[in-house]
XYZ file of C-alpha atoms in Angstrom:
584
model
C 12.462 -54.920 3.183
C 9.927 -52.808 1.258
C 8.532 -49.828 3.142
C 4.769 -49.425 2.750
C 3.056 -46.063 2.479
C 0.647 -45.921 5.456
C -1.617 -43.595 7.402
C 1.431 -42.524 9.398
C 3.079 -41.284 6.233
C -0.064 -39.263 5.489
C 0.091 -37.755 8.995
C 3.781 -36.926 8.493
C 2.994 -35.408 5.082
C 0.272 -33.184 6.556
C 2.599 -32.123 9.363
C 5.352 -31.313 6.886
C 2.905 -29.355 4.724
C 1.749 -27.406 7.789
C 5.348 -26.527 8.691
C 6.096 -25.616 5.079
C 3.118 -23.262 4.756
C 3.658 -21.754 8.205
C 7.345 -21.157 7.526
C 6.524 -19.533 4.183
C 3.939 -17.299 5.881
C 6.358 -16.281 8.666
C 9.173 -15.600 6.219
C 6.925 -13.653 3.834
C 5.455 -11.475 6.594
C 8.904 -10.776 8.036
C 10.253 -9.855 4.600
C 7.306 -7.515 4.044
C 7.855 -5.863 7.421
C 11.625 -5.485 7.129
C 11.288 -4.126 3.585
C 8.222 -2.043 4.425
C 9.531 1.478 3.814
C 11.484 0.399 0.739
C 8.348 -1.292 -0.534
C 6.436 1.986 -0.149
C 9.195 3.867 -2.013
C 9.156 1.306 -4.839
C 5.387 1.446 -5.203
C 5.461 5.252 -5.114
C 7.455 5.226 -8.381
C 4.666 3.828 -10.506
C 4.791 4.728 -14.175
C 2.625 4.069 -17.201
C 5.501 2.190 -18.796
C 4.635 -1.524 -18.885
C 8.268 -2.639 -18.642
C 8.868 -0.471 -15.570
C 5.728 -1.952 -14.031
C 7.051 -5.411 -14.880
C 10.302 -4.734 -13.016
C 8.304 -3.319 -10.121
C 6.113 -6.419 -9.870
C 9.125 -8.702 -10.185
C 11.046 -6.849 -7.453
C 8.157 -6.629 -4.982
C 7.241 -10.309 -5.432
C 10.874 -11.374 -5.090
C 10.890 -9.515 -1.748
C 7.631 -10.853 -0.298
C 7.765 -14.237 -2.091
C 4.105 -14.355 -3.111
C 2.603 -13.420 -6.464
C -0.837 -13.820 -4.875
C -0.002 -11.191 -2.234
C 1.368 -8.822 -4.873
C -1.700 -9.258 -7.080
C -4.031 -8.729 -4.115
C -2.084 -5.521 -3.404
C -2.546 -4.478 -7.031
C -6.294 -5.095 -6.778
C -6.343 -2.984 -3.620
C -4.352 -0.168 -5.243
C -6.604 -0.086 -8.303
C -9.709 -0.164 -6.104
C -8.314 2.733 -4.049
C -7.451 4.777 -7.131
C -3.717 4.716 -6.281
C -2.914 2.695 -9.415
C -4.558 2.756 -12.836
C -5.644 -0.399 -14.648
C -2.978 0.202 -17.312
C -0.249 0.395 -14.647
C -1.427 -2.873 -13.120
C -0.725 -4.911 -16.278
C 3.072 -4.716 -16.066
C 3.103 -5.241 -12.300
C 1.010 -8.421 -12.619
C 3.309 -9.815 -15.330
C 6.338 -9.103 -13.152
C 4.715 -10.735 -10.121
C 4.378 -14.002 -12.002
C 8.123 -14.067 -12.694
C 9.124 -12.899 -9.215
C 7.411 -15.789 -7.466
C 9.690 -18.317 -9.211
C 12.505 -17.364 -6.812
C 11.046 -19.681 -4.155
C 11.270 -22.738 -6.397
C 14.987 -22.073 -6.980
C 15.606 -21.921 -3.231
C 13.679 -25.144 -2.685
C 15.576 -26.856 -5.509
C 18.618 -26.961 -3.213
C 16.992 -29.962 -1.534
C 17.748 -32.032 -4.619
C 21.509 -31.427 -4.631
C 23.489 -34.648 -4.727
C 27.185 -35.234 -4.076
C 29.631 -35.753 -1.219
C 32.122 -32.939 -1.776
C 32.408 -30.313 0.949
C 30.939 -27.518 -1.226
C 27.936 -29.573 -2.329
C 27.280 -30.766 1.213
C 27.329 -27.156 2.451
C 24.788 -26.205 -0.229
C 22.351 -28.845 0.973
C 19.524 -27.455 3.165
C 20.101 -30.074 5.869
C 23.595 -28.562 6.300
C 22.914 -24.824 6.398
C 19.294 -24.735 7.643
C 20.218 -25.659 11.262
C 22.850 -22.900 11.240
C 20.324 -20.336 9.970
C 17.793 -21.506 12.573
C 20.362 -21.130 15.375
C 21.417 -17.655 14.189
C 17.762 -16.662 13.906
C 16.834 -17.765 17.424
C 19.915 -16.059 18.923
C 18.988 -12.804 17.146
C 15.378 -13.148 18.283
C 16.252 -13.809 21.935
C 19.069 -11.325 22.456
C 18.517 -8.462 20.000
C 16.003 -5.741 20.855
C 16.143 -3.705 17.648
C 13.008 -4.300 15.576
C 14.884 -4.565 12.264
C 17.147 -7.278 13.662
C 14.145 -9.144 15.041
C 12.455 -8.936 11.636
C 15.546 -10.505 10.051
C 15.476 -13.219 12.737
C 11.885 -14.032 11.730
C 13.011 -14.326 8.096
C 15.697 -16.843 9.094
C 13.404 -18.799 11.413
C 10.599 -18.838 8.843
C 13.003 -20.106 6.195
C 14.251 -22.814 8.571
C 10.708 -23.973 9.366
C 9.903 -23.942 5.644
C 12.916 -26.115 4.806
C 12.237 -28.531 7.676
C 8.662 -28.820 6.406
C 10.045 -29.602 2.962
C 12.260 -32.301 4.476
C 9.309 -33.768 6.400
C 7.232 -33.950 3.223
C 10.088 -35.554 1.301
C 10.531 -38.181 4.002
C 6.789 -38.866 4.199
C 6.426 -39.519 0.471
C 9.653 -41.506 0.138
C 7.839 -44.903 0.322
C 5.779 -43.894 -2.725
C 8.748 -44.543 -5.004
C 8.071 -48.279 -4.517
C 4.321 -47.938 -5.063
C 3.059 -49.131 -8.432
C -0.339 -47.517 -7.743
C 1.324 -44.134 -7.265
C 3.248 -44.556 -10.508
C -0.007 -45.390 -12.309
C -1.660 -42.244 -10.983
C 1.272 -40.101 -12.115
C 0.989 -41.544 -15.611
C -2.510 -40.058 -15.778
C -1.045 -36.596 -15.091
C 1.018 -36.821 -18.263
C -2.303 -36.134 -19.973
C -1.971 -32.342 -20.483
C -5.587 -31.479 -19.652
C -5.693 -33.612 -16.510
C -2.307 -32.306 -15.394
C -3.464 -28.687 -15.737
C -6.651 -29.411 -13.773
C -4.760 -31.146 -10.946
C -2.223 -28.293 -10.694
C -4.953 -25.651 -10.727
C -7.097 -27.380 -8.086
C -4.147 -28.033 -5.745
C -2.984 -24.406 -5.903
C -6.534 -23.055 -5.588
C -6.861 -24.979 -2.318
C -3.477 -23.926 -0.915
C -3.700 -20.436 -2.512
C 0.035 -20.271 -3.145
C 1.800 -21.403 -6.309
C 5.141 -21.289 -4.470
C 3.822 -23.746 -1.871
C 2.226 -26.076 -4.426
C 5.419 -26.129 -6.517
C 7.316 -26.878 -3.291
C 5.051 -29.887 -2.742
C 5.696 -30.996 -6.331
C 9.447 -30.659 -5.762
C 9.148 -32.779 -2.597
C 7.236 -35.448 -4.537
C 9.889 -35.397 -7.266
C 12.410 -36.714 -4.731
C 10.580 -40.068 -4.906
C 12.180 -40.485 -8.315
C 8.988 -41.483 -10.105
C 7.669 -38.168 -11.488
C 8.602 -37.386 -15.101
C 8.859 -33.997 -16.765
C 5.962 -35.036 -18.977
C 3.733 -34.943 -15.879
C 5.419 -31.880 -14.348
C 4.955 -29.496 -17.286
C 1.105 -29.396 -17.389
C 0.882 -29.485 -13.571
C 3.136 -26.416 -13.261
C 1.030 -24.571 -15.838
C -2.120 -25.479 -13.949
C -0.584 -24.188 -10.735
C -0.122 -20.776 -12.340
C -3.853 -20.725 -13.100
C -4.784 -21.901 -9.606
C -2.873 -19.080 -7.922
C -5.289 -16.576 -9.538
C -8.059 -17.717 -7.168
C -6.762 -15.514 -4.329
C -6.926 -12.355 -6.438
C -10.329 -13.275 -7.853
C -11.743 -13.756 -4.346
C -10.139 -10.509 -3.138
C -11.744 -8.537 -6.002
C -15.278 -9.387 -4.867
C -17.203 -6.207 -4.123
C -14.524 -3.881 -5.520
C -14.668 -1.296 -8.305
C -14.853 -2.416 -11.918
C -11.188 -1.605 -12.572
C -10.086 -3.589 -9.508
C -12.034 -6.598 -10.765
C -10.455 -6.091 -14.184
C -6.988 -6.209 -12.596
C -7.843 -9.602 -11.068
C -9.117 -10.805 -14.458
C -5.879 -9.655 -16.138
C -3.995 -12.006 -13.809
C -6.346 -14.872 -14.663
C -6.458 -14.209 -18.417
C -2.662 -13.931 -18.604
C -2.121 -17.352 -17.019
C -4.998 -19.098 -18.829
C -3.964 -17.802 -22.260
C -0.286 -18.553 -21.569
C -1.184 -22.174 -20.838
C -3.559 -22.316 -23.821
C -0.776 -21.113 -26.145
C 2.390 -22.721 -24.765
C 1.100 -26.173 -23.762
C -0.462 -27.047 -27.175
C 2.567 -25.580 -28.953
C 4.925 -27.696 -26.828
C 2.778 -30.801 -27.352
C 2.685 -30.367 -31.139
C 6.435 -29.743 -31.366
C 7.071 -32.768 -29.152
C 5.087 -34.972 -31.568
C 7.549 -34.135 -34.318
C 10.801 -33.548 -32.428
C 10.359 -36.055 -29.578
C 12.057 -34.258 -26.674
C 14.053 -36.861 -24.722
C 13.761 -35.033 -21.384
C 9.956 -35.477 -21.293
C 10.336 -39.059 -20.066
C 13.225 -38.265 -17.716
C 12.713 -38.312 -13.950
C 12.044 -34.787 -12.676
C 14.272 -33.174 -10.061
C 13.605 -30.138 -7.820
C 16.052 -28.117 -9.937
C 14.391 -29.216 -13.160
C 10.969 -28.202 -11.798
C 12.366 -24.767 -10.909
C 13.732 -24.399 -14.447
C 10.397 -25.418 -16.012
C 8.485 -23.046 -13.738
C 10.736 -20.104 -14.601
C 10.925 -20.940 -18.318
C 7.149 -21.143 -18.644
C 6.653 -17.835 -16.829
C 9.337 -15.992 -18.788
C 7.951 -17.281 -22.111
C 4.485 -16.137 -21.062
C 5.763 -12.639 -20.317
C 7.668 -12.491 -23.616
C 4.416 -13.306 -25.429
C 2.247 -10.725 -23.678
C 4.464 -7.845 -22.525
C 4.413 -6.203 -26.006
C 0.598 -6.217 -25.894
C -0.586 -4.715 -22.580
C -3.578 -3.175 -24.360
C -4.714 -6.656 -25.387
C -4.938 -7.876 -21.781
C -6.561 -4.647 -20.660
C -9.182 -4.774 -23.435
C -10.093 -8.393 -22.627
C -10.565 -7.477 -18.968
C -12.843 -4.600 -19.985
C -14.959 -7.005 -22.041
C -15.184 -9.431 -19.129
C -16.106 -6.643 -16.683
C -18.421 -4.204 -18.415
C -18.918 -0.564 -17.498
C -21.880 0.461 -15.425
C -20.781 -0.934 -12.088
C -20.330 1.425 -9.155
C -16.827 2.866 -8.795
C -15.008 3.583 -5.574
C -16.171 7.125 -4.770
C -13.304 8.269 -2.568
C -9.569 7.684 -2.712
C -9.672 5.491 0.407
C -7.186 2.580 0.663
C -8.531 -0.916 0.273
C -8.530 -3.268 3.272
C -6.850 -5.865 1.063
C -3.687 -3.831 1.632
C -3.747 -4.933 5.289
C -1.783 -7.974 4.094
C 1.117 -5.534 3.640
C 0.718 -2.919 6.428
C 3.656 -0.787 5.293
C 2.023 -0.335 1.890
C -1.345 0.382 3.543
C 0.279 3.192 5.566
C 1.678 4.685 2.366
C -1.736 4.464 0.679
C -3.312 6.211 3.684
C -0.812 9.023 3.348
C -1.803 9.405 -0.301
C -5.462 9.741 0.763
C -4.536 12.231 3.499
C -2.673 14.332 0.922
C -5.765 14.331 -1.304
C -7.749 15.480 1.718
C -5.229 18.241 2.468
C -5.403 19.606 -1.089
C -9.195 19.592 -0.984
C -9.274 21.456 2.345
C -6.782 24.051 1.064
C -8.841 24.563 -2.098
C -12.006 25.147 -0.028
C -10.223 27.765 2.082
C -9.011 29.608 -1.032
C -12.515 29.584 -2.527
C -14.115 30.855 0.677
C -11.573 33.684 0.966
C -12.379 34.875 -2.558
C -16.074 35.173 -1.668
C -15.227 38.124 0.574
C -14.103 40.051 -2.495
C -16.721 38.815 -4.956
C -19.815 36.818 -4.044
C -20.611 33.824 -6.270
C -23.550 31.494 -5.625
C -21.944 28.672 -7.610
C -18.796 28.855 -5.496
C -20.871 28.552 -2.321
C -22.356 25.317 -3.666
C -18.878 24.009 -4.560
C -17.633 24.757 -1.031
C -20.668 23.083 0.531
C -20.189 19.924 -1.560
C -16.444 19.922 -0.953
C -16.930 20.155 2.816
C -19.189 17.077 2.687
C -16.518 15.204 0.719
C -13.887 16.073 3.333
C -16.259 14.803 6.045
C -16.589 11.507 4.160
C -12.821 11.289 3.872
C -12.384 11.888 7.589
C -14.949 9.228 8.524
C -13.737 6.569 6.080
C -10.010 7.199 6.451
C -10.313 7.487 10.234
C -12.021 4.086 10.445
C -9.403 2.586 8.131
C -6.526 3.995 10.207
C -8.031 2.640 13.433
C -8.170 -0.857 11.929
C -4.662 -0.438 10.529
C -3.282 0.658 13.905
C -4.333 -2.696 15.417
C -2.015 -4.598 13.033
C 1.617 -5.494 13.593
C 3.277 -2.248 12.475
C 6.841 -1.069 12.701
C 7.368 1.740 15.296
C 7.749 4.268 12.464
C 4.527 3.180 10.727
C 2.655 3.059 14.043
C 3.742 6.640 14.800
C 2.736 7.861 11.337
C -0.648 6.117 11.589
C -1.314 7.789 14.947
C -0.255 11.172 13.570
C -2.498 10.802 10.519
C -5.490 10.165 12.752
C -4.937 13.603 14.294
C -4.009 15.379 11.066
C -7.092 14.306 9.107
C -9.195 15.690 11.974
C -7.473 19.061 11.522
C -8.103 19.022 7.769
C -11.767 18.214 8.388
C -12.108 21.110 10.839
C -10.405 23.483 8.382
C -12.984 22.568 5.742
C -15.733 23.281 8.292
C -14.327 26.747 8.889
C -14.105 27.345 5.127
C -17.808 26.515 4.904
C -18.541 28.824 7.856
C -16.767 31.684 6.072
C -18.847 30.984 2.956
C -22.038 31.095 5.055
C -20.983 34.462 6.490
C -20.547 35.730 2.937
C -24.035 34.423 2.083
C -25.419 36.371 5.045
C -23.649 39.550 3.913
C -25.048 39.101 0.396
C -28.617 38.302 1.401
C -28.833 41.131 3.957
C -27.042 43.532 1.628
C -24.422 44.309 4.273
C -20.949 45.672 3.525
C -17.899 46.286 5.689
C -16.229 49.660 5.736
C -12.980 50.129 3.808
C -11.056 50.119 7.070
C -12.662 46.857 8.219
C -12.006 45.232 4.815
C -8.353 46.269 5.002
C -8.080 44.606 8.405
C -9.836 41.437 7.204
C -7.555 41.290 4.152
C -4.484 41.300 6.402
C -5.950 38.605 8.670
C -7.080 36.542 5.697
C -3.594 36.750 4.175
C -1.912 35.556 7.374
C -4.360 32.676 7.883
C -4.065 31.728 4.203
C -0.274 31.613 4.368
C -0.458 29.494 7.521
C -2.509 26.754 5.855
C -0.489 26.893 2.625
C 2.720 26.338 4.551
C 1.126 23.604 6.690
C -0.079 21.681 3.625
C 3.264 22.159 1.886
C 5.102 20.906 4.970
C 2.820 17.875 5.278
C 3.202 16.959 1.608
C 6.998 17.239 1.684
C 7.575 16.151 5.283
C 9.807 19.217 5.649
C 10.208 20.238 9.305
C 11.859 23.542 8.314
C 8.736 24.608 6.413
C 6.552 23.405 9.278
C 8.510 25.603 11.698
C 7.349 28.706 9.775
C 3.691 28.129 10.666
C 3.686 28.807 14.412
C 4.985 32.422 14.124
C 2.191 33.174 11.622
C -0.380 31.566 13.941
C 0.764 33.918 16.705
C 0.408 36.891 14.323
C -3.143 35.754 13.495
C -4.006 35.657 17.210
C -2.642 39.167 17.680
C -4.459 40.465 14.590
C -7.742 38.996 15.782
C -7.461 40.755 19.150
C -6.511 44.052 17.507
C -9.337 43.917 14.925
C -11.896 43.110 17.605
C -10.718 46.144 19.638
C -10.954 48.409 16.580
C -14.416 47.101 15.808
C -15.620 48.065 19.295
C -14.243 51.569 18.772
C -16.074 51.869 15.432
C -19.238 50.556 17.059
C -19.042 53.271 19.715
C -18.531 55.993 17.114
C -21.426 54.709 15.001
C -19.205 53.687 12.057
C -20.317 50.048 12.339
C -23.528 48.208 13.210
C -24.191 45.410 15.681
C -25.410 43.211 12.818
C -22.118 43.623 10.941
C -20.328 43.030 14.243
C -21.838 39.549 14.562
C -20.682 38.623 11.070
C -17.228 40.074 11.720
C -16.882 38.099 14.953
C -17.743 34.863 13.132
C -15.173 35.613 10.436
C -12.465 36.434 12.976
C -13.114 33.176 14.833
C -12.956 31.074 11.666
C -9.744 32.744 10.438
C -8.146 32.122 13.818
C -9.262 28.479 13.927
C -7.863 27.837 10.446
C -4.490 29.083 11.672
C -4.776 26.985 14.869
C -5.404 23.780 12.949
C -2.609 24.672 10.521
C -0.312 24.931 13.529
C -1.438 21.485 14.715
C -0.603 20.004 11.313
C 2.808 21.665 11.266
C 3.635 20.359 14.728
C 2.619 16.858 13.608
C 5.135 17.088 10.748
C 7.825 18.057 13.243
C 6.738 15.177 15.513
C 7.234 12.650 12.701
C 10.571 14.161 11.724
C 11.880 14.152 15.278
C 10.300 10.820 16.265
C 7.666 11.552 18.902
C 8.921 14.978 19.869
C 6.975 16.498 22.796
C 4.652 18.962 21.002
C 3.835 21.072 24.058
C 7.471 21.326 25.076
C 8.414 22.265 21.505
C 5.834 25.051 21.241
C 6.727 26.417 24.669
C 10.432 26.335 23.837
C 10.249 28.157 20.506
C 7.816 30.800 21.755
C 9.916 31.817 24.733
C 13.508 30.862 23.966
C 13.954 31.015 20.202
C 15.512 33.995 18.483
C 14.499 32.558 15.091
C 10.874 32.424 16.198
C 10.902 36.028 17.399
C 12.553 37.185 14.185
C 9.980 35.374 12.040
C 7.140 36.713 14.175
C 8.341 40.291 13.631
C 8.656 39.685 9.863
C 5.114 38.312 9.570
C 3.738 41.014 11.874
C 5.210 43.651 9.579
C 3.975 41.839 6.445
C 0.384 41.681 7.725
C 0.275 44.937 9.623
C -2.969 46.925 9.853
């Protein structure tokens, strides 16, 4: 008896599609989370070499199973200044190849045969096993990494069950003459491209839309002649996500999105006509053959690889077209602040935040160095530079702080959550250090305008204190950049020396005041300088302790400081060395 396609099949199809998309989302998020730190390491090795970028894009997309997500990340990186437009070209090309992995996995649903090996390779044989293993891991394992892997397995199982639901729902269509007539229309290259592009634009995932096409192919009525233009259209449709994500970004970020679009549009415009013309003369037999899930995976991969072969030698070509499509004159991203589009991959967002915090640390250190030099030689231009730089650090602290607060509300690994919390404190210390650098510059302005000068003895004392405070922040920044706890441990002894020097200099100043060798007016300026030098060292100590916290995984800061000050021979030895080095 002939089975009719009915409203119930449509309901089953929608349910299967929902399971498929949900499973893909769960699996992709779990893969991103479990590979988070490795993903950050991979993205940290960006080069200007297009081929290296290609391998990077391929690897990242193979991990997270979404070229759209990778391209959105690229747009975010370019908008944040972490990646240049030139670097993005190779990564985008690689992302297009990496996403084909999903279609190969889904092609297992089309395996036919009754031998034991073939039956084991069929999804309906191994998917239940993976689902059972996943739920056991989820219920009984407490380690986060194991639970992430369990989500990968469960997401994959839901995805495959969704695929099976869709295949079952469309099975009656193989007897439908109307359905066959519609598919014949898709053999028209232009119409096929449009249908593929529209479907993928709606779903916003080429992997998902190709999965739907593979499910439909199990009806046994779709030919490769219809599949080829649809697959090409799907590659164009997947660009919609990146185009939407680039709205309101810098000009280079929008150009990165256009590179993705131009690459896929031109690939289709070159390969599809070329294939059609060759087919007129050669008459490929497979064009009229019934498509299988495996065949669709092969076509998808072949088209993408051919596209990359065409364009990878000419990265400048794609970049130049994007520059013509997005002209100069638009506002660029002023600060190196990560883009919120990176929230789709929290581990990468954390790494981008660290890059911004390092920029902030270098800027704060530079302001301190400039302010210290003003004590030796006053320079009006340098005062202006310090004032502007301090405002930039304030902007960084406000923008990055807001970003980190939003990031901390996402589903982060314990390590990323700890680093995010630490960064919130550290950027506050860098901001305060820049304030103190500005205060020192203002004290120098006061000395210059009032024509005041410290005695040789007072300058000698300030030079020693300035040297100790300067070494404290240099070591703190170095420790933060390298994550080296050993370097961070050197800061606290210097901070203690700075405290002792401040007390000693203040006592000497009072003695000079009593003997008439110093004035009250100079005393006010000196007191301000002493306070700012001390505070720079204090905040440097806070930064150093934060580095040790990260290294030792939530080490108790107060207990650590108390322990090393009172029970550490190394601390006492270092304190004596620094005290001798900066003696007055």
